[in-house]
Coordinates of N, CA, C and O in Angstrom, one line a residue:
M27 N -11.8 1.5 18.8 CA -11.0 2.3 17.9 C -10.7 3.7 18.5 O -9.6 4.2 18.4
K28 N -11.8 4.2 19.2 CA -11.6 5.5 19.8 C -10.5 5.5 20.9 O -9.7 6.4 21.0
K29 N -10.4 4.3 21.6 CA -9.4 4.2 22.6 C -8.0 4.2 22.0 O -7.0 4.8 22.5
I30 N -7.9 3.5 20.8 CA -6.6 3.4 20.1 C -6.2 4.8 19.6 O -5.0 5.2 19.8
I31 N -7.1 5.5 19.1 CA -6.8 6.9 18.6 C -6.4 7.8 19.8 O -5.5 8.6 19.7
Q32 N -7.1 7.7 20.9 CA -6.7 8.4 22.1 C -5.3 8.1 22.6 O -4.5 9.0 22.9
L33 N -5.0 6.8 22.5 CA -3.6 6.4 22.9 C -2.6 7.0 22.0 O -1.6 7.5 22.4
F34 N -2.9 7.0 20.6 CA -2.0 7.7 19.7 C -1.8 9.2 20.1 O -0.7 9.7 20.1
E35 N -2.9 9.8 20.4 CA -2.8 11.2 20.8 C -2.0 11.4 22.0 O -1.1 12.3 22.1
D36 N -2.2 10.6 23.0 CA -1.5 10.6 24.3 C 0.0 10.4 24.1 O 0.8 11.0 24.8
L37 N 0.4 9.6 23.1 CA 1.8 9.3 22.8 C 2.4 10.3 21.8 O 3.6 10.2 21.4
N38 N 1.7 11.3 21.4 CA 2.1 12.3 20.4 C 2.4 11.7 19.1 O 3.3 12.1 18.4
V39 N 1.7 10.6 18.7 CA 1.9 10.0 17.4 C 1.0 10.8 16.5 O -0.2 11.0 16.7
N40 N 1.5 11.3 15.4 CA 0.6 12.0 14.4 C 0.6 11.4 13.1 O -0.1 11.8 12.2
V41 N 1.2 10.3 12.8 CA 1.1 9.5 11.6 C 0.9 8.1 11.9 O 1.7 7.5 12.7
F42 N -0.1 7.4 11.4 CA -0.3 6.0 11.7 C -0.9 5.4 10.5 O -1.2 6.0 9.5
S43 N -1.1 4.1 10.6 CA -1.9 3.3 9.5 C -2.7 2.2 10.2 O -2.2 1.5 11.0
F44 N -3.9 2.1 9.8 CA -4.8 1.1 10.3 C -4.9 0.0 9.2 O -5.0 0.3 8.0
L45 N -4.9 -1.2 9.5 CA -5.2 -2.3 8.6 C -6.7 -2.6 8.8 O -7.1 -2.9 9.9
L46 N -7.4 -2.4 7.8 CA -8.9 -2.5 7.8 C -9.2 -4.0 7.9 O -8.6 -4.8 7.2
V47 N -10.2 -4.3 8.7 CA -10.7 -5.7 8.8 C -12.2 -5.6 8.7 O -12.8 -4.6 9.0
I48 N -12.8 -6.7 8.2 CA -14.3 -6.8 8.2 C -14.7 -7.4 9.6 O -14.2 -8.5 9.9
T49 N -15.5 -6.6 10.3 CA -15.9 -7.1 11.6 C -17.3 -6.5 12.0 O -17.7 -5.5 11.5
D50 N -17.9 -7.2 12.9 CA -19.2 -6.6 13.5 C -18.9 -6.0 14.9 O -19.8 -5.5 15.5
D51 N -17.7 -6.1 15.3 CA -17.3 -5.6 16.6 C -17.3 -4.0 16.6 O -16.4 -3.4 15.9
S52 N -18.2 -3.4 17.2 CA -18.3 -1.9 17.2 C -17.1 -1.2 17.7 O -16.8 -0.1 17.4
E53 N -16.4 -1.9 18.6 CA -15.2 -1.3 19.2 C -14.1 -1.1 18.1 O -13.2 -0.3 18.3
L54 N -14.1 -1.9 17.1 CA -13.0 -1.9 16.1 C -13.4 -1.2 14.8 O -12.6 -0.9 14.0
K55 N -14.7 -0.7 14.7 CA -15.1 -0.1 13.5 C -14.6 1.4 13.4 O -14.5 2.1 14.4
I56 N -14.2 1.8 12.2 CA -13.8 3.2 12.0 C -15.0 3.8 11.4 O -15.6 3.4 10.4
T57 N -15.5 4.9 11.9 CA -16.6 5.6 11.4 C -16.3 7.1 11.0 O -15.3 7.6 11.4
H58 N -17.2 7.6 10.2 CA -16.9 9.0 9.7 C -16.9 10.0 10.8 O -16.3 11.1 10.6
D59 N -17.6 9.8 11.9 CA -17.7 10.8 12.9 C -16.5 10.8 13.9 O -16.5 11.6 14.8
M60 N -15.5 9.9 13.7 CA -14.4 9.9 14.6 C -13.5 11.1 14.4 O -13.3 11.5 13.3
E61 N -13.1 11.7 15.5 CA -12.2 12.8 15.5 C -10.8 12.4 15.6 O -10.4 11.6 16.5
Y62 N -10.0 12.8 14.7 CA -8.6 12.3 14.7 C -7.7 13.4 15.3 O -6.5 13.1 15.5
S63 N -8.2 14.6 15.5 CA -7.4 15.6 16.2 C -6.0 15.8 15.7 O -5.0 15.7 16.5
G64 N -5.8 15.8 14.4 CA -4.5 16.0 13.9 C -3.7 14.8 13.5 O -2.7 14.8 12.9
L65 N -4.3 13.6 13.8 CA -3.7 12.4 13.4 C -3.9 12.2 11.9 O -4.9 12.5 11.4
V66 N -2.9 11.6 11.3 CA -3.0 11.4 9.8 C -2.7 9.9 9.5 O -1.7 9.4 9.9
D67 N -3.7 9.3 8.9 CA -3.5 7.9 8.4 C -2.6 8.0 7.2 O -3.0 8.5 6.2
I68 N -1.4 7.4 7.3 CA -0.4 7.4 6.2 C -1.0 6.8 5.0 O -0.6 7.3 3.9
T69 N -1.8 5.8 5.1 CA -2.4 5.2 3.9 C -3.3 6.1 3.1 O -3.2 6.3 1.9
V70 N -4.2 6.8 3.9 CA -5.1 7.8 3.3 C -4.3 9.0 2.7 O -4.5 9.5 1.6
L71 N -3.3 9.4 3.5 CA -2.4 10.5 3.0 C -1.7 10.1 1.7 O -1.7 10.9 0.8
S72 N -1.3 8.9 1.6 CA -0.6 8.4 0.4 C -1.7 8.4 -0.8 O -1.3 8.9 -1.9
L73 N -2.9 8.0 -0.5 CA -3.9 8.0 -1.6 C -4.2 9.4 -2.0 O -4.3 9.7 -3.2
V74 N -4.4 10.3 -1.1 CA -4.7 11.7 -1.4 C -3.5 12.3 -2.2 O -3.8 12.9 -3.2
S75 N -2.3 12.0 -1.8 CA -1.2 12.5 -2.5 C -1.1 12.0 -4.0 O -0.9 12.7 -4.9
K76 N -1.5 10.7 -4.2 CA -1.5 10.1 -5.5 C -2.6 10.8 -6.4 O -2.4 11.0 -7.6
I77 N -3.7 11.0 -5.8 CA -4.8 11.7 -6.5 C -4.5 13.1 -6.9 O -4.6 13.5 -8.0
I78 N -3.9 13.8 -5.9 CA -3.6 15.2 -6.2 C -2.5 15.4 -7.2 O -2.5 16.2 -8.1
T79 N -1.4 14.5 -7.1 CA -0.3 14.7 -8.0 C -0.4 13.9 -9.3 O 0.4 14.0 -10.2
K80 N -1.5 13.0 -9.3 CA -1.8 12.2 -10.5 C -0.6 11.3 -10.8 O -0.3 11.0 -12.0
K81 N 0.1 10.8 -9.8 CA 1.2 9.9 -9.9 C 0.7 8.5 -9.7 O -0.1 8.2 -8.8
K82 N 1.2 7.5 -10.5 CA 0.8 6.1 -10.3 C 1.6 5.6 -9.2 O 2.8 5.9 -9.0
S83 N 1.0 4.7 -8.5 CA 1.7 3.9 -7.4 C 2.7 2.9 -8.1 O 2.4 2.3 -9.1
K84 N 3.8 2.8 -7.5 CA 4.8 1.8 -7.9 C 4.4 0.5 -7.3 O 3.8 0.4 -6.3
D85 N 4.8 -0.6 -8.0 CA 4.6 -1.9 -7.5 C 5.6 -2.1 -6.4 O 6.5 -1.4 -6.2
C86 N 5.4 -3.2 -5.6 CA 6.4 -3.5 -4.6 C 7.7 -3.7 -5.3 O 7.8 -3.9 -6.5
S87 N 8.8 -3.8 -4.5 CA 10.1 -3.8 -5.1 C 10.7 -5.2 -5.3 O 11.8 -5.3 -5.7
S88 N 9.8 -6.2 -5.1 CA 10.4 -7.6 -5.3 C 10.9 -7.7 -6.8 O 10.3 -7.3 -7.7
G89 N 12.1 -8.3 -6.8 CA 12.8 -8.5 -8.1 C 13.8 -7.4 -8.3 O 14.8 -7.6 -9.0
R90 N 13.6 -6.2 -7.8 CA 14.6 -5.1 -7.9 C 15.5 -5.1 -6.7 O 16.7 -5.0 -6.8
A91 N 14.8 -5.3 -5.5 CA 15.6 -5.5 -4.3 C 15.4 -7.0 -4.0 O 14.3 -7.5 -4.0
V92 N 16.4 -7.7 -3.6 CA 16.3 -9.1 -3.4 C 16.7 -9.5 -2.0 O 17.4 -8.8 -1.3
L93 N 16.3 -10.7 -1.7 CA 16.7 -11.3 -0.4 C 17.8 -12.3 -0.7 O 17.7 -13.1 -1.6
V94 N 18.9 -12.2 0.0 CA 20.0 -13.2 -0.1 C 20.1 -13.9 1.2 O 20.2 -13.3 2.3
D95 N 19.9 -15.3 1.1 CA 20.0 -16.0 2.4 C 21.4 -16.4 2.8 O 22.4 -16.0 2.1
N96 N 21.6 -17.1 3.9 CA 22.9 -17.3 4.4 C 23.8 -18.3 3.5 O 25.0 -18.4 3.7
K97 N 23.2 -18.9 2.5 CA 23.9 -19.8 1.6 C 24.2 -19.0 0.3 O 24.8 -19.6 -0.6
G98 N 23.7 -17.8 0.2 CA 23.9 -17.0 -1.1 C 22.8 -17.1 -2.1 O 22.9 -16.5 -3.1
D99 N 21.8 -17.9 -1.8 CA 20.6 -18.0 -2.7 C 19.9 -16.7 -2.6 O 19.7 -16.1 -1.6
T100 N 19.4 -16.2 -3.8 CA 18.6 -15.0 -3.9 C 17.2 -15.3 -4.3 O 16.9 -16.2 -5.1
Y101 N 16.3 -14.4 -3.8 CA 14.9 -14.5 -4.0 C 14.4 -13.1 -4.3 O 14.9 -12.1 -3.8
P102 N 13.2 -13.0 -5.0 CA 12.7 -11.6 -5.3 C 12.4 -10.8 -4.0 O 12.5 -9.6 -4.1
C103 N 12.0 -11.5 -3.0 CA 11.8 -10.8 -1.7 C 11.7 -12.0 -0.6 O 11.7 -13.1 -1.0
Q104 N 11.5 -11.6 0.6 CA 11.4 -12.6 1.7 C 10.2 -13.5 1.5 O 10.2 -14.6 2.0
M105 N 9.2 -13.1 0.8 CA 8.0 -13.9 0.7 C 8.3 -15.1 -0.2 O 7.5 -16.1 -0.1
F106 N 9.3 -15.1 -1.0 CA 9.6 -16.2 -1.9 C 10.7 -17.1 -1.3 O 11.2 -18.0 -2.0
Y107 N 11.1 -16.8 -0.1 CA 12.2 -17.6 0.5 C 12.0 -19.1 0.4 O 10.9 -19.6 0.7
N108 N 13.0 -19.8 0.0 CA 12.9 -21.3 -0.1 C 12.0 -21.8 -1.3 O 11.8 -22.9 -1.4
S109 N 11.6 -20.9 -2.2 CA 10.8 -21.3 -3.3 C 11.8 -21.7 -4.4 O 12.6 -20.8 -4.9
E110 N 11.7 -22.9 -4.9 CA 12.6 -23.4 -5.9 C 12.3 -22.6 -7.2 O 13.2 -22.2 -8.0
K111 N 11.0 -22.4 -7.5 CA 10.5 -21.7 -8.7 C 11.1 -20.3 -8.8 O 11.4 -19.8 -9.9
Y112 N 11.2 -19.6 -7.7 CA 11.6 -18.2 -7.7 C 13.0 -18.0 -7.1 O 13.3 -16.9 -6.7
N113 N 13.8 -19.0 -7.0 CA 15.2 -18.9 -6.7 C 15.9 -18.3 -7.9 O 15.9 -18.8 -8.9
L114 N 16.4 -17.0 -7.7 CA 17.0 -16.3 -8.8 C 18.4 -16.7 -9.1 O 19.0 -16.4 -10.2
G115 N 19.0 -17.5 -8.2 CA 20.4 -17.9 -8.4 C 21.2 -17.7 -7.1 O 20.7 -17.2 -6.1
N116 N 22.5 -18.0 -7.2 CA 23.3 -17.9 -6.0 C 24.4 -16.9 -6.2 O 25.2 -17.0 -7.2
V117 N 24.5 -15.9 -5.3 CA 25.5 -14.9 -5.5 C 26.9 -15.4 -5.4 O 27.9 -14.7 -5.8
L118 N 27.1 -16.5 -4.8 CA 28.5 -17.1 -4.6 C 28.9 -17.9 -5.8 O 30.1 -18.0 -6.0
S119 N 28.0 -18.4 -6.6 CA 28.4 -19.3 -7.7 C 27.8 -18.9 -9.1 O 28.3 -19.3 -10.1
D120 N 26.8 -18.0 -9.1 CA 26.2 -17.7 -10.4 C 26.5 -16.3 -10.8 O 27.0 -15.4 -10.0
D121 N 26.4 -16.0 -12.1 CA 26.6 -14.7 -12.7 C 25.6 -13.7 -12.1 O 24.4 -13.9 -12.2
I122 N 26.1 -12.6 -11.5 CA 25.3 -11.6 -10.9 C 24.3 -11.0 -12.0 O 23.1 -10.7 -11.7
E123 N 24.8 -10.8 -13.2 CA 23.9 -10.2 -14.2 C 22.7 -11.1 -14.5 O 21.6 -10.6 -14.7
K124 N 23.0 -12.4 -14.5 CA 21.8 -13.4 -14.7 C 20.8 -13.3 -13.6 O 19.6 -13.4 -13.8
I125 N 21.3 -13.2 -12.4 CA 20.5 -13.0 -11.2 C 19.6 -11.8 -11.3 O 18.4 -11.8 -11.1
N126 N 20.3 -10.7 -11.8 CA 19.6 -9.4 -11.9 C 18.5 -9.5 -13.0 O 17.4 -9.0 -12.8
I127 N 18.8 -10.2 -14.1 CA 17.9 -10.3 -15.2 C 16.7 -11.1 -14.7 O 15.5 -10.7 -15.0
R128 N 16.9 -12.2 -14.0 CA 15.8 -13.0 -13.5 C 14.9 -12.2 -12.5 O 13.7 -12.3 -12.5
G129 N 15.6 -11.4 -11.7 CA 14.9 -10.5 -10.8 C 14.0 -9.5 -11.5 O 12.8 -9.3 -11.1
L130 N 14.5 -8.9 -12.5 CA 13.7 -8.0 -13.3 C 12.6 -8.6 -14.1 O 11.5 -8.1 -14.2
E131 N 12.8 -9.9 -14.5 CA 11.7 -10.7 -15.1 C 10.5 -10.8 -14.1 O 9.4 -10.7 -14.5
V132 N 10.9 -11.1 -12.8 CA 9.8 -11.2 -11.8 C 9.2 -9.9 -11.6 O 8.0 -9.7 -11.5
H133 N 10.0 -8.8 -11.5 CA 9.5 -7.5 -11.2 C 8.5 -7.0 -12.3 O 7.6 -6.3 -12.1
N134 N 8.8 -7.5 -13.6 CA 7.9 -7.1 -14.7 C 6.6 -7.8 -14.7 O 5.7 -7.4 -15.4
L135 N 6.4 -8.8 -13.8 CA 5.1 -9.4 -13.6 C 4.3 -8.5 -12.7 O 4.5 -8.5 -11.5
N136 N 3.6 -7.5 -13.2 CA 2.9 -6.5 -12.4 C 1.4 -6.5 -12.5 O 0.8 -7.3 -13.3
R137 N 0.8 -5.7 -11.7 CA -0.7 -5.7 -11.6 C -1.4 -5.4 -12.9 O -2.5 -5.7 -13.1
F138 N -0.7 -4.7 -13.8 CA -1.3 -4.4 -15.1 C -1.5 -5.6 -16.0 O -2.1 -5.4 -17.0
H139 N -1.0 -6.7 -15.6 CA -1.1 -8.0 -16.4 C -2.2 -8.9 -15.7 O -2.4 -10.0 -16.2
V140 N -2.8 -8.4 -14.7 CA -3.8 -9.2 -14.0 C -5.2 -8.8 -14.4 O -5.5 -7.6 -14.3
N141 N -6.0 -9.7 -14.9 CA -7.4 -9.4 -15.4 C -8.2 -8.6 -14.4 O -8.8 -7.6 -14.7
E142 N -8.2 -9.0 -13.1 CA -9.0 -8.3 -12.1 C -8.5 -6.9 -11.9 O -9.3 -6.0 -11.5
C143 N -7.3 -6.6 -12.1 CA -6.7 -5.3 -11.9 C -7.0 -4.3 -13.1 O -7.1 -3.1 -12.9
K144 N -7.1 -4.9 -14.3 CA -7.2 -4.1 -15.5 C -8.3 -3.1 -15.5 O -8.2 -2.0 -16.0
N145 N -9.5 -3.5 -14.9 CA -10.6 -2.6 -14.9 C -11.0 -2.1 -13.5 O -12.0 -1.5 -13.3
C146 N -10.0 -2.2 -12.6 CA -10.3 -1.8 -11.2 C -10.1 -0.3 -11.1 O -9.2 0.3 -11.7
I147 N -11.0 0.3 -10.3 CA -10.9 1.8 -10.1 C -9.6 2.2 -9.5 O -9.1 3.3 -9.7
A148 N -9.0 1.3 -8.7 CA -7.8 1.7 -8.0 C -6.5 1.3 -8.7 O -5.4 1.4 -8.1
K149 N -6.6 0.8 -9.9 CA -5.4 0.2 -10.6 C -4.2 1.1 -10.6 O -3.0 0.6 -10.5
N150 N -4.4 2.4 -10.8 CA -3.2 3.3 -10.9 C -2.6 3.7 -9.6 O -1.5 4.2 -9.5
I151 N -3.4 3.6 -8.5 CA -2.9 4.0 -7.2 C -2.9 2.9 -6.2 O -2.9 3.2 -5.0
C152 N -3.0 1.7 -6.6 CA -3.1 0.6 -5.7 C -1.7 0.4 -5.0 O -0.7 0.4 -5.6
Y153 N -1.8 0.2 -3.7 CA -0.6 0.0 -2.9 C -0.6 -1.4 -2.3 O 0.3 -1.9 -1.7
S154 N -1.7 -2.1 -2.5 CA -1.9 -3.4 -1.8 C -1.5 -4.6 -2.7 O -1.4 -5.7 -2.1
W155 N -1.3 -4.5 -4.0 CA -0.9 -5.6 -4.8 C 0.5 -6.0 -4.5 O 1.4 -5.2 -4.6
C156 N 0.7 -7.3 -4.1 CA 2.0 -7.7 -3.7 C 2.3 -9.1 -4.3 O 1.6 -10.0 -4.1
R157 N 3.4 -9.1 -5.1 CA 3.8 -10.4 -5.8 C 3.9 -11.5 -4.8 O 3.4 -12.6 -5.0
G158 N 4.6 -11.3 -3.7 CA 4.9 -12.3 -2.7 C 3.7 -12.8 -2.0 O 3.5 -14.0 -1.8
L159 N 2.8 -11.9 -1.5 CA 1.6 -12.4 -0.9 C 0.7 -13.1 -1.9 O 0.1 -14.1 -1.5
N160 N 0.6 -12.7 -3.1 CA -0.2 -13.4 -4.1 C 0.4 -14.8 -4.3 O -0.4 -15.7 -4.4
Y161 N 1.7 -14.9 -4.4 CA 2.3 -16.2 -4.6 C 2.0 -17.1 -3.4 O 1.7 -18.3 -3.5
L162 N 2.2 -16.6 -2.2 CA 1.9 -17.4 -1.0 C 0.5 -17.9 -0.8 O 0.2 -19.0 -0.5
K163 N -0.4 -17.0 -1.2 CA -1.9 -17.3 -1.0 C -2.4 -18.1 -2.1 O -3.2 -19.0 -1.9
N164 N -2.0 -17.8 -3.4 CA -2.6 -18.3 -4.6 C -1.7 -19.3 -5.4 O -2.1 -19.9 -6.3
G165 N -0.4 -19.3 -5.0 CA 0.5 -20.1 -5.8 C 1.0 -19.5 -7.1 O 1.7 -20.1 -7.8
E166 N 0.6 -18.2 -7.3 CA 1.0 -17.5 -8.5 C 1.1 -16.0 -8.3 O 0.3 -15.5 -7.5
I167 N 2.0 -15.4 -9.0 CA 2.2 -13.9 -8.8 C 1.0 -13.2 -9.4 O 0.5 -12.2 -8.8
L168 N 0.7 -13.5 -10.6 CA -0.3 -12.7 -11.4 C -1.7 -13.1 -10.9 O -2.5 -13.8 -11.6
S169 N -2.0 -12.8 -9.7 CA -3.3 -13.0 -9.1 C -3.6 -11.9 -8.1 O -2.8 -11.0 -8.0
T170 N -4.7 -12.0 -7.4 CA -5.1 -11.0 -6.4 C -5.6 -11.7 -5.2 O -5.9 -12.9 -5.2
I171 N -5.6 -11.0 -4.1 CA -6.2 -11.4 -2.8 C -7.5 -10.6 -2.6 O -7.4 -9.3 -2.4
Y172 N -8.6 -11.2 -2.6 CA -9.9 -10.5 -2.6 C -9.9 -9.5 -1.4 O -10.3 -8.3 -1.6
E173 N -9.5 -9.9 -0.2 CA -9.6 -9.0 0.9 C -8.8 -7.7 0.8 O -9.2 -6.6 1.2
K174 N -7.6 -7.9 0.2 CA -6.7 -6.7 0.0 C -7.3 -5.8 -1.1 O -7.2 -4.6 -1.0
C175 N -7.9 -6.4 -2.1 CA -8.5 -5.6 -3.2 C -9.7 -4.8 -2.6 O -9.9 -3.6 -2.9
L176 N -10.5 -5.5 -1.8 CA -11.7 -4.9 -1.2 C -11.2 -3.7 -0.3 O -11.8 -2.6 -0.4
Q177 N -10.2 -3.9 0.5 CA -9.7 -2.9 1.3 C -9.2 -1.7 0.5 O -9.5 -0.5 0.8
Q178 N -8.5 -1.9 -0.6 CA -8.0 -0.8 -1.4 C -9.2 -0.1 -2.0 O -9.1 1.2 -2.0
R179 N -10.2 -0.8 -2.6 CA -11.3 -0.1 -3.2 C -12.1 0.8 -2.2 O -12.5 1.9 -2.4
I180 N -12.3 0.2 -1.0 CA -13.1 0.9 0.1 C -12.3 2.2 0.5 O -12.9 3.3 0.6
L181 N -11.0 2.0 0.7 CA -10.2 3.2 1.1 C -10.2 4.3 0.0 O -10.4 5.5 0.3
L182 N -10.1 3.9 -1.2 CA -10.1 4.8 -2.3 C -11.5 5.5 -2.4 O -11.6 6.7 -2.5
E183 N -12.6 4.7 -2.4 CA -13.9 5.3 -2.5 C -14.2 6.3 -1.4 O -14.7 7.4 -1.6
E184 N -13.8 5.9 -0.1 CA -14.1 6.8 1.0 C -13.2 8.0 0.9 O -13.6 9.1 1.3
T185 N -12.0 7.9 0.5 CA -11.1 9.0 0.3 C -11.7 10.0 -0.8 O -11.7 11.2 -0.5
L186 N -12.2 9.4 -1.9 CA -12.8 10.3 -2.9 C -14.0 11.0 -2.4 O -14.2 12.2 -2.7
V187 N -14.9 10.3 -1.6 CA -16.0 10.9 -1.0 C -15.6 12.1 -0.1 O -16.2 13.1 -0.1
G188 N -14.6 11.8 0.7 CA -14.1 12.8 1.6 C -13.6 14.1 0.9 O -13.9 15.2 1.2
L189 N -12.8 13.8 -0.2 CA -12.3 14.9 -1.0 C -13.4 15.7 -1.7 O -13.4 16.9 -1.8
A190 N -14.4 15.0 -2.1 CA -15.6 15.7 -2.8 C -16.3 16.6 -1.7 O -16.7 17.7 -2.1
K191 N -16.5 16.1 -0.5 CA -17.1 16.9 0.5 C -16.3 18.1 0.9 O -16.8 19.2 1.1
I192 N -15.0 18.0 0.9 CA -14.1 19.1 1.2 C -14.2 20.1 0.0 O -14.3 21.3 0.3
K193 N -14.3 19.6 -1.2 CA -14.3 20.5 -2.4 C -15.6 21.3 -2.4 O -15.7 22.4 -2.9
E194 N -16.7 20.8 -1.8 CA -18.0 21.5 -1.8 C -17.9 22.8 -1.1 O -18.7 23.7 -1.4
H195 N -17.0 22.9 -0.1 CA -16.9 24.1 0.7 C -15.6 24.7 0.5 O -14.6 24.2 0.9
K196 N -15.5 25.9 -0.1 CA -14.2 26.5 -0.5 C -13.3 26.8 0.7 O -12.1 26.6 0.7
D197 N -14.0 27.2 1.9 CA -13.2 27.4 3.1 C -12.5 26.1 3.6 O -11.3 26.1 3.9
N198 N -13.3 25.0 3.5 CA -12.7 23.7 3.9 C -11.6 23.3 3.0 O -10.6 22.8 3.4
A199 N -11.8 23.6 1.7 CA -10.8 23.2 0.7 C -9.5 23.9 0.9 O -8.4 23.3 0.9
K200 N -9.6 25.2 1.3 CA -8.4 26.0 1.5 C -7.6 25.5 2.8 O -6.4 25.3 2.7
I201 N -8.4 25.2 3.8 CA -7.8 24.7 5.0 C -7.2 23.3 4.8 O -6.1 23.0 5.2
F202 N -7.9 22.5 4.0 CA -7.4 21.1 3.7 C -6.0 21.2 2.9 O -5.1 20.6 3.3
V203 N -6.0 22.1 1.9 CA -4.7 22.2 1.1 C -3.6 22.7 2.0 O -2.5 22.2 2.0
E204 N -3.9 23.7 2.9 CA -2.8 24.2 3.8 C -2.3 23.1 4.7 O -1.1 22.9 4.9
N205 N -3.3 22.3 5.3 CA -2.9 21.2 6.2 C -2.2 20.1 5.5 O -1.2 19.6 6.0
Y206 N -2.6 19.8 4.3 CA -2.0 18.8 3.5 C -0.5 19.2 3.2 O 0.4 18.4 3.4
N207 N -0.3 20.4 2.8 CA 1.1 20.9 2.5 C 1.9 20.8 3.8 O 3.1 20.5 3.7
K208 N 1.4 21.2 4.9 CA 2.1 21.1 6.2 C 2.5 19.7 6.5 O 3.6 19.4 6.9
I209 N 1.6 18.8 6.3 CA 1.8 17.4 6.6 C 2.9 16.8 5.7 O 3.8 16.1 6.1
I210 N 2.8 17.1 4.4 CA 3.8 16.6 3.4 C 5.2 17.1 3.8 O 6.1 16.4 3.8
K211 N 5.2 18.4 4.1 CA 6.5 19.0 4.5 C 7.1 18.3 5.7 O 8.3 18.0 5.8
K212 N 6.2 18.1 6.8 CA 6.7 17.5 8.0 C 7.1 16.0 7.7 O 8.1 15.6 8.2
W213 N 6.4 15.4 6.8 CA 6.6 14.0 6.5 C 8.0 13.9 5.8 O 8.8 13.0 6.1
K214 N 8.2 14.8 4.8 CA 9.5 14.7 4.1 C 10.7 15.1 4.9 O 11.8 14.6 4.7
N215 N 10.5 16.0 5.9 CA 11.6 16.4 6.8 C 11.8 15.5 7.9 O 12.7 15.7 8.7
G216 N 11.0 14.4 8.0 CA 11.2 13.4 9.1 C 10.6 13.9 10.4 O 10.7 13.6 11.4

C-alpha cells in the first residue's frame, strides 16, 4: 500500500479512493501510521463532509437516470440490463411517462426500507447501498451485501475515531478545518 501511495504522490495525484478488502497480506493493509502527504481519499472526504454538513447521502440514481439499449428498451441502470423484471419499457413504442413512473417506482425502493439498514449506524450517510448490485447478488433490490456494509461501517467508525482525535487537540482541529476547506474548494473548482 505504501508503494501505491508513493506512486500517487509521484504522479501528483491528490484525490483517490481505495476499495477496502479483507486480507492478511501486509502489503495491502491500510494502517493508521501511513503518511498520505496531502493525498485525500475521496470516500473519507465524502464521509467527513456528510458528518460536518449533516446531509444525508443520496441513493444511487437508478430509476431516475436510465439505461437505454440499442433496441430502445430501458432499465433502471446498467446493472439491470436484460432483466425482464426491471425492463421499464421501450422508448420507441411505449409512453415515456409510463417509463418514467416505473423508473421512479424502482428509485423509491431505497435503503430505508431494508431491515438491515434501518438500525445501521451508517444509514444516513451510506454510499455503498446499490439497487443494481443488490439485485445481481441477491436477486432482489431491497437487500444488502454483507461485504459492502462491513466496508461502510468500518470506514465510518474509523473516520469518527479520526475526527474525535482531531477534536481533542484544538490546534489540530483548526488545521483540519483549514485543510478541509481548501480541499473542498479545490474539489469544487475541479
